[in-house]
XYZ file of N, CA, C and O in Angstrom:
212
model
N 0.969 -1.364 -0.131
C -0.084 -0.211 -0.074
C 1.131 1.473 0.032
O 1.802 1.318 0.770
N 0.671 2.164 -0.582
C 1.546 3.225 -0.806
C 1.277 4.262 0.476
O 0.188 4.375 1.185
N 2.332 5.107 0.699
C 2.646 6.141 1.673
C 1.540 7.331 1.200
O 2.276 8.158 0.591
N 0.730 7.491 1.654
C 0.122 8.716 1.143
C 0.102 9.765 2.218
O -0.582 9.685 3.383
N 0.856 11.082 1.980
C 1.113 12.165 2.820
C -0.097 13.146 2.172
O 0.186 13.659 0.856
N -1.008 13.802 3.380
C -1.523 14.762 2.814
C -1.172 16.325 2.424
O -0.012 16.579 3.130
N -1.436 16.892 1.693
C -1.062 18.263 1.283
C -1.427 19.018 2.492
O -2.035 19.272 3.185
N -0.498 20.264 2.683
C -0.619 21.048 3.738
C -1.749 22.094 3.340
O -2.011 22.046 2.175
N -2.601 22.276 4.139
C -3.505 22.983 4.369
C -3.073 24.517 3.732
O -2.188 25.397 4.118
N -4.286 25.099 2.827
C -3.859 26.383 2.401
C -3.498 27.341 3.542
O -5.004 27.315 4.328
N -3.324 28.581 3.609
C -3.846 29.461 4.417
C -5.071 30.322 4.247
O -5.572 30.438 2.992
N -5.687 30.539 5.355
C -7.317 30.953 5.261
C -6.814 32.740 4.833
O -6.218 33.305 5.264
N -7.867 33.083 3.939
C -8.122 34.507 3.428
C -9.323 34.706 3.895
O -10.471 34.062 3.719
N -9.398 36.030 4.110
C -10.610 36.703 4.733
C -11.194 37.437 3.065
O -10.236 38.196 2.429
N -12.286 37.238 2.848
C -13.065 37.817 1.763
C -14.404 38.490 2.457
O -15.153 38.339 2.849
N -14.177 39.669 1.541
C -15.312 40.630 2.155
C -16.297 40.996 0.752
O -15.624 41.021 -0.679
N -17.136 40.553 0.885
C -18.301 40.755 -0.192
C -19.239 42.169 0.293
O -19.366 42.315 0.989
N -19.520 42.300 -1.066
C -20.326 43.912 -1.203
C -21.445 43.510 -2.065
O -21.490 42.970 -2.935
N -22.861 43.691 -1.292
C -23.938 43.291 -2.028
C -24.754 44.676 -2.377
O -24.587 45.598 -1.231
N -25.283 44.615 -3.601
C -26.209 45.954 -3.588
C -27.532 45.854 -2.596
O -27.707 44.888 -2.303
N -28.149 47.022 -2.708
C -29.014 47.038 -1.612
C -30.350 46.601 -2.580
O -30.322 45.965 -3.595
N -31.217 45.866 -1.414
C -32.329 45.011 -1.887
C -33.535 46.180 -2.257
O -33.647 47.294 -1.664
N -34.300 46.102 -3.180
C -35.208 46.723 -3.655
C -36.753 46.468 -2.891
O -36.567 45.646 -1.834
N -37.657 47.311 -2.654
C -38.756 47.331 -1.594
C -39.031 45.764 -1.785
O -39.684 45.533 -0.618
N -39.660 45.384 -2.613
C -40.547 44.065 -2.556
C -39.315 43.125 -2.048
O -40.310 42.372 -1.321
N -38.496 43.417 -2.311
C -37.456 42.328 -2.102
C -37.007 42.320 -0.359
O -37.310 41.337 0.485
N -36.948 43.788 0.030
C -36.801 43.969 1.351
C -38.107 43.410 2.529
O -38.007 42.743 3.380
N -39.268 43.787 1.740
C -40.441 43.187 2.408
C -40.644 41.693 2.633
O -41.092 40.943 3.488
N -39.927 40.766 1.820
C -39.918 39.172 1.523
C -39.168 39.100 2.874
O -39.392 38.136 3.902
N -37.913 39.666 2.720
C -36.798 39.119 3.709
C -37.057 39.678 5.204
O -36.993 38.971 6.231
N -37.483 40.974 5.348
C -38.159 41.406 6.757
C -39.142 40.836 7.142
O -39.979 41.153 8.079
N -39.967 39.765 6.415
C -41.475 39.490 6.936
C -41.237 38.913 8.606
O -40.705 38.245 8.582
N -42.162 39.236 9.197
C -42.252 38.479 10.444
C -42.501 37.089 10.550
O -42.205 36.799 11.841
N -43.072 36.662 9.597
C -43.613 35.282 9.567
C -42.561 34.132 9.525
O -41.034 34.837 8.981
N -42.594 33.471 10.243
C -41.412 32.302 10.246
C -41.156 31.718 8.928
O -39.781 31.565 8.501
N -41.867 31.442 8.018
C -41.909 30.743 6.242
C -42.631 32.059 5.561
O -43.608 32.398 6.046
N -41.986 32.114 4.707
C -42.845 32.879 3.628
C -42.914 32.023 2.241
O -41.902 31.413 2.030
N -43.423 32.440 0.886
C -43.615 32.015 -0.164
C -43.584 32.771 -1.288
O -44.293 33.575 -1.000
N -42.456 32.762 -1.971
C -42.323 33.744 -2.924
C -42.469 33.441 -4.322
O -42.289 32.643 -4.933
N -43.864 33.769 -5.116
C -44.326 33.443 -6.286
C -44.143 34.502 -7.182
O -44.488 35.643 -7.147
N -42.980 34.504 -8.066
C -42.724 35.681 -9.073
C -42.155 35.040 -10.274
O -41.905 33.783 -10.481
N -42.005 35.804 -11.376
C -41.407 35.630 -12.372
C -40.124 35.356 -12.378
O -39.263 35.590 -11.510
N -39.451 35.030 -13.469
C -37.684 34.966 -13.461
C -37.401 36.242 -13.711
O -37.958 37.299 -14.147
N -35.961 36.462 -13.288
C -35.454 37.337 -13.179
C -36.034 38.561 -12.509
O -35.658 39.939 -12.759
N -36.577 38.737 -11.301
C -36.726 39.539 -10.382
C -35.888 39.443 -9.218
O -36.386 40.463 -8.370
N -35.096 38.611 -8.982
C -34.222 38.787 -7.902
C -34.784 37.933 -6.693
O -34.370 38.383 -5.296
N -35.365 36.686 -6.859
C -35.803 35.894 -5.573
C -34.585 35.267 -5.125
O -34.467 35.592 -3.954
N -33.725 34.726 -5.904
C -32.828 34.228 -5.434
C -31.608 34.970 -4.745
O -31.090 35.026 -3.669
N -31.547 36.154 -5.345
C -30.364 37.058 -4.833
C -30.916 37.572 -3.260
O -30.201 37.620 -2.580
N -32.186 37.792 -3.410
C -32.618 38.489 -1.657
C -32.549 37.633 -1.136
O -32.288 37.572 -0.082
N -32.716 36.326 -1.298
C -32.858 35.063 -0.074
C -31.194 34.956 0.024
O -31.312 34.608 1.189
N -30.464 34.874 -0.927
C -29.140 34.777 -0.427
C -28.262 35.747 0.476
O -27.655 35.813 1.369
N -28.750 37.166 0.039
C -28.409 38.233 0.855
C -29.074 38.055 2.443
O -28.283 38.143 3.600
């Protein structure tokens, strides 16, 4: 069996992310007081982006 030596871990780096501001309807969804929300909208309106932020 070959002797396997793990590679040294790469040094950790800090990454700063800068997000653009959410528009009104996105902010209402994200800040809703309910525990769960359902978002029904067409494509390319920012559903995924708002939930990532």
